[in-house]
PDB file of C-alpha atoms in Angstrom:
ATOM      1  CA  MET A   2       0.000   0.000   0.000  1.00  0.00           C
ATOM      2  CA  GLN A   3       1.184   3.508  -0.728  1.00  0.00           C
ATOM      3  CA  GLU A   4       0.256   4.628   2.777  1.00  0.00           C
ATOM      4  CA  ALA A   5       2.574   2.013   4.280  1.00  0.00           C
ATOM      5  CA  THR A   6       5.630   3.208   2.356  1.00  0.00           C
ATOM      6  CA  GLU A   7       4.857   6.809   3.229  1.00  0.00           C
ATOM      7  CA  THR A   8       4.530   5.929   6.916  1.00  0.00           C
ATOM      8  CA  LEU A   9       7.814   4.013   7.025  1.00  0.00           C
ATOM      9  CA  ARG A  10      11.169   5.732   6.540  1.00  0.00           C
ATOM     10  CA  LYS A  11      12.667   2.456   5.323  1.00  0.00           C
ATOM     11  CA  THR A  12      11.015  -0.096   3.056  1.00  0.00           C
ATOM     12  CA  PRO A  13      11.093  -3.494   4.843  1.00  0.00           C
ATOM     13  CA  VAL A  14      12.892  -5.480   2.137  1.00  0.00           C
ATOM     14  CA  GLN A  15      15.624  -7.211   4.099  1.00  0.00           C
ATOM     15  CA  LYS A  16      14.810  -9.969   6.578  1.00  0.00           C
ATOM     16  CA  ARG A  17      16.567  -8.114   9.411  1.00  0.00           C
ATOM     17  CA  THR A  18      14.498  -5.006   8.737  1.00  0.00           C
ATOM     18  CA  ARG A  19      11.280  -7.001   8.840  1.00  0.00           C
ATOM     19  CA  GLN A  20      12.354  -8.642  12.087  1.00  0.00           C
ATOM     20  CA  THR A  21      13.140  -5.257  13.631  1.00  0.00           C
ATOM     21  CA  LEU A  22       9.719  -3.938  12.632  1.00  0.00           C
ATOM     22  CA  ASP A  23       8.035  -7.034  14.041  1.00  0.00           C
ATOM     23  CA  VAL A  24       9.725  -6.456  17.396  1.00  0.00           C
ATOM     24  CA  LEU A  25       8.806  -2.750  17.423  1.00  0.00           C
ATOM     25  CA  PHE A  26       5.191  -3.506  16.534  1.00  0.00           C
ATOM     26  CA  GLU A  27       4.949  -6.230  19.168  1.00  0.00           C
ATOM     27  CA  ALA A  28       6.425  -3.933  21.816  1.00  0.00           C
ATOM     28  CA  THR A  29       3.903  -1.240  20.886  1.00  0.00           C
ATOM     29  CA  ALA A  30       1.011  -3.708  21.050  1.00  0.00           C
ATOM     30  CA  GLN A  31       2.137  -4.974  24.452  1.00  0.00           C
ATOM     31  CA  LEU A  32       2.290  -1.440  25.853  1.00  0.00           C
ATOM     32  CA  LEU A  33      -1.129  -0.558  24.431  1.00  0.00           C
ATOM     33  CA  GLN A  34      -2.617  -3.722  25.869  1.00  0.00           C
ATOM     34  CA  SER A  35      -1.150  -3.209  29.320  1.00  0.00           C
ATOM     35  CA  GLY A  36      -1.379   0.549  29.749  1.00  0.00           C
ATOM     36  CA  GLY A  37      -3.344   2.021  26.884  1.00  0.00           C
ATOM     37  CA  ALA A  38      -2.428   5.039  24.766  1.00  0.00           C
ATOM     38  CA  LYS A  39      -1.904   7.301  27.774  1.00  0.00           C
ATOM     39  CA  GLY A  40       1.795   7.564  28.497  1.00  0.00           C
ATOM     40  CA  LEU A  41       2.780   5.649  25.375  1.00  0.00           C
ATOM     41  CA  ASN A  42       5.871   7.223  23.825  1.00  0.00           C
ATOM     42  CA  THR A  43       8.742   6.297  21.545  1.00  0.00           C
ATOM     43  CA  ASN A  44      11.202   5.940  24.439  1.00  0.00           C
ATOM     44  CA  ALA A  45       8.977   3.381  26.146  1.00  0.00           C
ATOM     45  CA  ILE A  46       8.485   1.487  22.884  1.00  0.00           C
ATOM     46  CA  ALA A  47      12.214   1.395  22.129  1.00  0.00           C
ATOM     47  CA  GLU A  48      12.987   0.240  25.664  1.00  0.00           C
ATOM     48  CA  ARG A  49      10.373  -2.534  25.550  1.00  0.00           C
ATOM     49  CA  ALA A  50      11.669  -3.635  22.140  1.00  0.00           C
ATOM     50  CA  GLY A  51      15.275  -3.649  23.312  1.00  0.00           C
ATOM     51  CA  PHE A  52      16.419  -1.117  20.714  1.00  0.00           C
ATOM     52  CA  SER A  53      17.923   2.328  20.936  1.00  0.00           C
ATOM     53  CA  ILE A  54      15.673   5.304  20.292  1.00  0.00           C
ATOM     54  CA  GLY A  55      17.831   6.019  17.248  1.00  0.00           C
ATOM     55  CA  THR A  56      16.886   2.651  15.744  1.00  0.00           C
ATOM     56  CA  LEU A  57      13.198   3.435  16.171  1.00  0.00           C
ATOM     57  CA  TYR A  58      13.583   6.861  14.563  1.00  0.00           C
ATOM     58  CA  SER A  59      15.433   5.351  11.631  1.00  0.00           C
ATOM     59  CA  TYR A  60      12.132   3.696  10.697  1.00  0.00           C
ATOM     60  CA  PHE A  61       9.488   6.100  12.007  1.00  0.00           C
ATOM     61  CA  LYS A  62       9.492   9.876  12.284  1.00  0.00           C
ATOM     62  CA  ASP A  63       7.262   9.832  15.389  1.00  0.00           C
ATOM     63  CA  LYS A  64       4.880   7.754  17.492  1.00  0.00           C
ATOM     64  CA  THR A  65       1.896   8.474  15.256  1.00  0.00           C
ATOM     65  CA  SER A  66       3.617   7.145  12.147  1.00  0.00           C
ATOM     66  CA  LEU A  67       4.551   3.982  14.056  1.00  0.00           C
ATOM     67  CA  LEU A  68       0.953   3.461  15.175  1.00  0.00           C
ATOM     68  CA  ARG A  69      -0.332   4.055  11.629  1.00  0.00           C
ATOM     69  CA  ALA A  70       2.119   1.474  10.324  1.00  0.00           C
ATOM     70  CA  LEU A  71       0.953  -0.948  13.013  1.00  0.00           C
ATOM     71  CA  ALA A  72      -2.656  -0.468  11.902  1.00  0.00           C
ATOM     72  CA  LEU A  73      -1.787  -0.977   8.210  1.00  0.00           C
ATOM     73  CA  ARG A  74       0.210  -4.085   9.070  1.00  0.00           C
ATOM     74  CA  GLU A  75      -2.774  -5.475  10.941  1.00  0.00           C
ATOM     75  CA  PHE A  76      -5.062  -4.780   7.968  1.00  0.00           C
ATOM     76  CA  ALA A  77      -2.739  -6.776   5.710  1.00  0.00           C
ATOM     77  CA  ARG A  78      -2.444  -9.630   8.201  1.00  0.00           C
ATOM     78  CA  GLN A  79      -6.185  -9.795   8.763  1.00  0.00           C
ATOM     79  CA  GLU A  80      -6.897  -9.893   5.024  1.00  0.00           C
ATOM     80  CA  ALA A  81      -4.324 -12.638   4.479  1.00  0.00           C
ATOM     81  CA  GLU A  82      -5.738 -14.718   7.329  1.00  0.00           C
ATOM     82  CA  PHE A  83      -9.264 -14.211   5.997  1.00  0.00           C
ATOM     83  CA  ALA A  84      -8.179 -15.613   2.623  1.00  0.00           C
ATOM     84  CA  GLU A  85      -6.366 -18.514   4.296  1.00  0.00           C
ATOM     85  CA  THR A  86      -9.412 -19.297   6.432  1.00  0.00           C
ATOM     86  CA  LEU A  87     -11.679 -19.389   3.383  1.00  0.00           C
ATOM     87  CA  ALA A  88      -9.262 -21.642   1.524  1.00  0.00           C
ATOM     88  CA  ALA A  89      -8.971 -24.028   4.466  1.00  0.00           C
ATOM     89  CA  HIS A  90     -12.761 -24.345   4.862  1.00  0.00           C
ATOM     90  CA  ARG A  91     -13.834 -24.145   1.220  1.00  0.00           C
ATOM     91  CA  ALA A  92     -14.838 -27.806   1.033  1.00  0.00           C
ATOM     92  CA  LEU A  93     -16.977 -27.602   4.176  1.00  0.00           C
ATOM     93  CA  PRO A  94     -20.667 -26.658   4.397  1.00  0.00           C
ATOM     94  CA  ARG A  95     -21.456 -22.966   4.095  1.00  0.00           C
ATOM     95  CA  GLU A  96     -22.233 -22.525   7.787  1.00  0.00           C
ATOM     96  CA  ALA A  97     -18.866 -23.953   8.830  1.00  0.00           C
ATOM     97  CA  MET A  98     -17.071 -21.641   6.413  1.00  0.00           C
ATOM     98  CA  VAL A  99     -18.962 -18.568   7.621  1.00  0.00           C
ATOM     99  CA  ARG A 100     -18.375 -19.480  11.261  1.00  0.00           C
ATOM    100  CA  ALA A 101     -14.642 -19.789  10.621  1.00  0.00           C
ATOM    101  CA  VAL A 102     -14.357 -16.324   9.065  1.00  0.00           C
ATOM    102  CA  VAL A 103     -16.573 -14.721  11.730  1.00  0.00           C
ATOM    103  CA  ARG A 104     -14.335 -16.224  14.405  1.00  0.00           C
ATOM    104  CA  GLN A 105     -11.309 -14.931  12.535  1.00  0.00           C
ATOM    105  CA  GLY A 106     -12.844 -11.452  12.741  1.00  0.00           C
ATOM    106  CA  PHE A 107     -12.272 -11.472  16.502  1.00  0.00           C
ATOM    107  CA  ALA A 108      -8.611 -12.445  16.118  1.00  0.00           C
ATOM    108  CA  PRO A 109      -6.725  -9.177  15.286  1.00  0.00           C
ATOM    109  CA  PHE A 110      -3.725  -8.519  17.529  1.00  0.00           C
ATOM    110  CA  ALA A 111      -3.897 -12.092  18.830  1.00  0.00           C
ATOM    111  CA  GLY A 112      -7.134 -11.371  20.673  1.00  0.00           C
ATOM    112  CA  ARG A 113      -5.750  -8.280  22.415  1.00  0.00           C
ATOM    113  CA  HIS A 114      -8.901  -6.238  22.022  1.00  0.00           C
ATOM    114  CA  ARG A 115      -7.575  -3.231  23.970  1.00  0.00           C
ATOM    115  CA  VAL A 116      -4.954  -2.735  21.251  1.00  0.00           C
ATOM    116  CA  ARG A 117      -7.640  -2.790  18.584  1.00  0.00           C
ATOM    117  CA  ARG A 118      -9.802  -0.369  20.573  1.00  0.00           C
ATOM    118  CA  HIS A 119      -7.003   2.149  21.075  1.00  0.00           C
ATOM    119  CA  LEU A 120      -6.133   2.144  17.371  1.00  0.00           C
ATOM    120  CA  LEU A 121      -9.801   2.583  16.455  1.00  0.00           C
ATOM    121  CA  VAL A 122      -9.958   5.615  18.735  1.00  0.00           C
ATOM    122  CA  LEU A 123      -6.700   7.074  17.426  1.00  0.00           C
ATOM    123  CA  PHE A 124      -7.447   6.635  13.731  1.00  0.00           C
ATOM    124  CA  GLY A 125     -11.228   6.599  13.491  1.00  0.00           C
ATOM    125  CA  ASN A 126     -11.134   9.820  11.445  1.00  0.00           C
ATOM    126  CA  ASP A 127      -7.951   9.077   9.474  1.00  0.00           C
ATOM    127  CA  VAL A 128      -9.089   9.298   5.834  1.00  0.00           C
ATOM    128  CA  GLU A 129      -6.243   7.216   4.376  1.00  0.00           C
ATOM    129  CA  LEU A 130      -6.598   4.433   6.925  1.00  0.00           C
ATOM    130  CA  GLN A 131     -10.363   4.350   6.509  1.00  0.00           C
ATOM    131  CA  ARG A 132      -9.912   4.103   2.734  1.00  0.00           C
ATOM    132  CA  ALA A 133      -7.454   1.251   3.195  1.00  0.00           C
ATOM    133  CA  LEU A 134      -9.951  -0.495   5.450  1.00  0.00           C
ATOM    134  CA  HIS A 135     -12.791   0.096   2.981  1.00  0.00           C
ATOM    135  CA  ASP A 136     -10.786  -1.399   0.114  1.00  0.00           C
ATOM    136  CA  MET A 137      -9.750  -4.378   2.243  1.00  0.00           C
ATOM    137  CA  VAL A 138     -13.355  -5.156   3.204  1.00  0.00           C
ATOM    138  CA  ASP A 139     -14.410  -4.959  -0.465  1.00  0.00           C
ATOM    139  CA  ARG A 140     -11.759  -7.554  -1.368  1.00  0.00           C
ATOM    140  CA  MET A 141     -12.796  -9.782   1.541  1.00  0.00           C
ATOM    141  CA  THR A 142     -16.407  -9.545   0.403  1.00  0.00           C
ATOM    142  CA  GLU A 143     -15.558 -10.675  -3.118  1.00  0.00           C
ATOM    143  CA  ARG A 144     -13.553 -13.602  -1.758  1.00  0.00           C
ATOM    144  CA  LEU A 145     -16.423 -14.714   0.460  1.00  0.00           C
ATOM    145  CA  ILE A 146     -18.969 -14.512  -2.372  1.00  0.00           C
ATOM    146  CA  ASP A 147     -16.671 -16.543  -4.604  1.00  0.00           C
ATOM    147  CA  ALA A 148     -15.939 -19.112  -1.884  1.00  0.00           C
ATOM    148  CA  VAL A 149     -19.613 -19.887  -1.245  1.00  0.00           C
ATOM    149  CA  GLY A 150     -20.243 -20.257  -4.978  1.00  0.00           C
ATOM    150  CA  ILE A 151     -22.588 -17.356  -5.593  1.00  0.00           C
ATOM    151  CA  GLU A 152     -22.617 -15.742  -9.011  1.00  0.00           C
ATOM    152  CA  ALA A 153     -21.167 -12.249  -8.693  1.00  0.00           C
ATOM    153  CA  ALA A 154     -24.098 -10.664 -10.531  1.00  0.00           C
ATOM    154  CA  ALA A 155     -26.645 -12.521  -8.387  1.00  0.00           C
ATOM    155  CA  MET A 156     -26.036 -10.454  -5.269  1.00  0.00           C
ATOM    156  CA  PRO A 157     -27.575  -6.953  -5.208  1.00  0.00           C
ATOM    157  CA  PRO A 158     -25.030  -4.140  -4.739  1.00  0.00           C
ATOM    158  CA  ALA A 159     -26.437  -3.031  -1.382  1.00  0.00           C
ATOM    159  CA  ARG A 160     -26.311  -6.554   0.021  1.00  0.00           C
ATOM    160  CA  ARG A 161     -22.790  -7.007  -1.314  1.00  0.00           C
ATOM    161  CA  TYR A 162     -21.759  -3.788   0.437  1.00  0.00           C
ATOM    162  CA  ILE A 163     -23.066  -4.841   3.850  1.00  0.00           C
ATOM    163  CA  LEU A 164     -22.201  -8.560   3.691  1.00  0.00           C
ATOM    164  CA  VAL A 165     -18.911  -8.399   5.602  1.00  0.00           C
ATOM    165  CA  ARG A 166     -19.501  -4.965   7.131  1.00  0.00           C
ATOM    166  CA  ALA A 167     -22.635  -6.260   8.861  1.00  0.00           C
ATOM    167  CA  ALA A 168     -20.452  -8.626  10.885  1.00  0.00           C
ATOM    168  CA  LEU A 169     -17.542  -6.257  11.413  1.00  0.00           C
ATOM    169  CA  GLY A 170     -19.785  -3.499  12.784  1.00  0.00           C
ATOM    170  CA  PRO A 171     -20.952  -5.363  15.924  1.00  0.00           C
ATOM    171  CA  ILE A 172     -17.432  -6.710  16.489  1.00  0.00           C
ATOM    172  CA  ARG A 173     -16.045  -3.180  16.357  1.00  0.00           C
ATOM    173  CA  ALA A 174     -18.787  -1.842  18.643  1.00  0.00           C
ATOM    174  CA  ALA A 175     -18.220  -4.598  21.209  1.00  0.00           C
ATOM    175  CA  VAL A 176     -14.472  -3.970  21.179  1.00  0.00           C
ATOM    176  CA  MET A 177     -14.882  -0.204  21.528  1.00  0.00           C
ATOM    177  CA  CYS A 178     -16.996  -0.438  24.694  1.00  0.00           C
ATOM    178  CA  GLU A 179     -15.317  -3.602  26.012  1.00  0.00           C
ATOM    179  CA  HIS A 180     -18.696  -5.317  26.058  1.00  0.00           C
ATOM    180  CA  ARG A 181     -19.052  -8.664  27.807  1.00  0.00           C
ATOM    181  CA  LEU A 182     -20.079 -10.255  24.482  1.00  0.00           C
ATOM    182  CA  VAL A 183     -16.667  -9.734  22.850  1.00  0.00           C
ATOM    183  CA  ALA A 184     -15.508 -13.045  21.373  1.00  0.00           C
ATOM    184  CA  THR A 185     -18.317 -15.009  23.030  1.00  0.00           C
ATOM    185  CA  ALA A 186     -20.107 -17.966  21.427  1.00  0.00           C
ATOM    186  CA  GLU A 187     -23.374 -16.057  21.837  1.00  0.00           C
ATOM    187  CA  LEU A 188     -22.275 -13.145  19.641  1.00  0.00           C
ATOM    188  CA  GLU A 189     -20.527 -15.465  17.203  1.00  0.00           C
ATOM    189  CA  ASP A 190     -23.740 -17.473  16.695  1.00  0.00           C
ATOM    190  CA  GLU A 191     -25.773 -14.345  15.945  1.00  0.00           C
ATOM    191  CA  LEU A 192     -23.194 -13.013  13.479  1.00  0.00           C
ATOM    192  CA  VAL A 193     -23.083 -16.372  11.692  1.00  0.00           C
ATOM    193  CA  ARG A 194     -26.887 -16.320  11.367  1.00  0.00           C
ATOM    194  CA  LEU A 195     -26.736 -12.767  10.019  1.00  0.00           C
ATOM    195  CA  VAL A 196     -24.138 -13.517   7.346  1.00  0.00           C
ATOM    196  CA  LEU A 197     -25.903 -16.739   6.310  1.00  0.00           C
ATOM    197  CA  PHE A 198     -29.135 -14.769   5.906  1.00  0.00           C
ATOM    198  CA  LEU A 199     -27.380 -12.217   3.680  1.00  0.00           C
ATOM    199  CA  LEU A 200     -25.983 -15.060   1.571  1.00  0.00           C
ATOM    200  CA  GLN A 201     -29.441 -16.469   0.809  1.00  0.00           C
ATOM    201  CA  PRO A 202     -30.643 -16.251  -2.815  1.00  0.00           C
ATOM    202  CA  GLU A 203     -32.645 -13.202  -3.764  1.00  0.00           C
ATOM    203  CA  THR A 204     -36.375 -13.849  -3.360  1.00  0.00           C
ATOM    204  CA  PRO A 205     -38.360 -12.825  -6.467  1.00  0.00           C
ATOM    205  CA  SER A 206     -40.608  -9.873  -5.753  1.00  0.00           C
ATOM    206  CA  ARG A 207     -44.351 -10.349  -5.965  1.00  0.00           C
ATOM    207  CA  ASN A 208     -46.305  -8.232  -8.379  1.00  0.00           C
TER     208      ASN A 208
END
């Protein structure tokens, strides 16, 4: 993504660079999970990661650019895992496939929902990140429609638009308010029913 290269000062081509970024991102996630955004700074991140502050600044100009890169990295990981989940469950009944991808929707940041919540708060109005998220969800939607064997033209545009978003919305809301239903079987069951309903064939209108 263009946003990712603009956020990073170095393009992560070499294995060592990727490993360094992984450690910095993990340190940031750990600090967000344990203490939240308040008090989070580049010195604390560098110390947790075991790097000098100079190493951190060689990749990121400030804390915000690091957090944006963390969010973009999570988008890419989530999309890849969504595709892998569909591929792994493609031969199973539709309900099993839908349940697997709904469950995967709760998985960002290894289940550390406080990390997800803090990033949602920080970047909820970030136009570039929201565009990246929008494009990712569109691609996930097309993959799901293809995986369940529905003809692309058979699904109305409005239903196509809400298919994945209808599940992501409640997940996001539950994470934001730290609701007791986060990642529970109860919420998962309802989201599976919702997505299966949206995947039903269009009923001919009565004249």
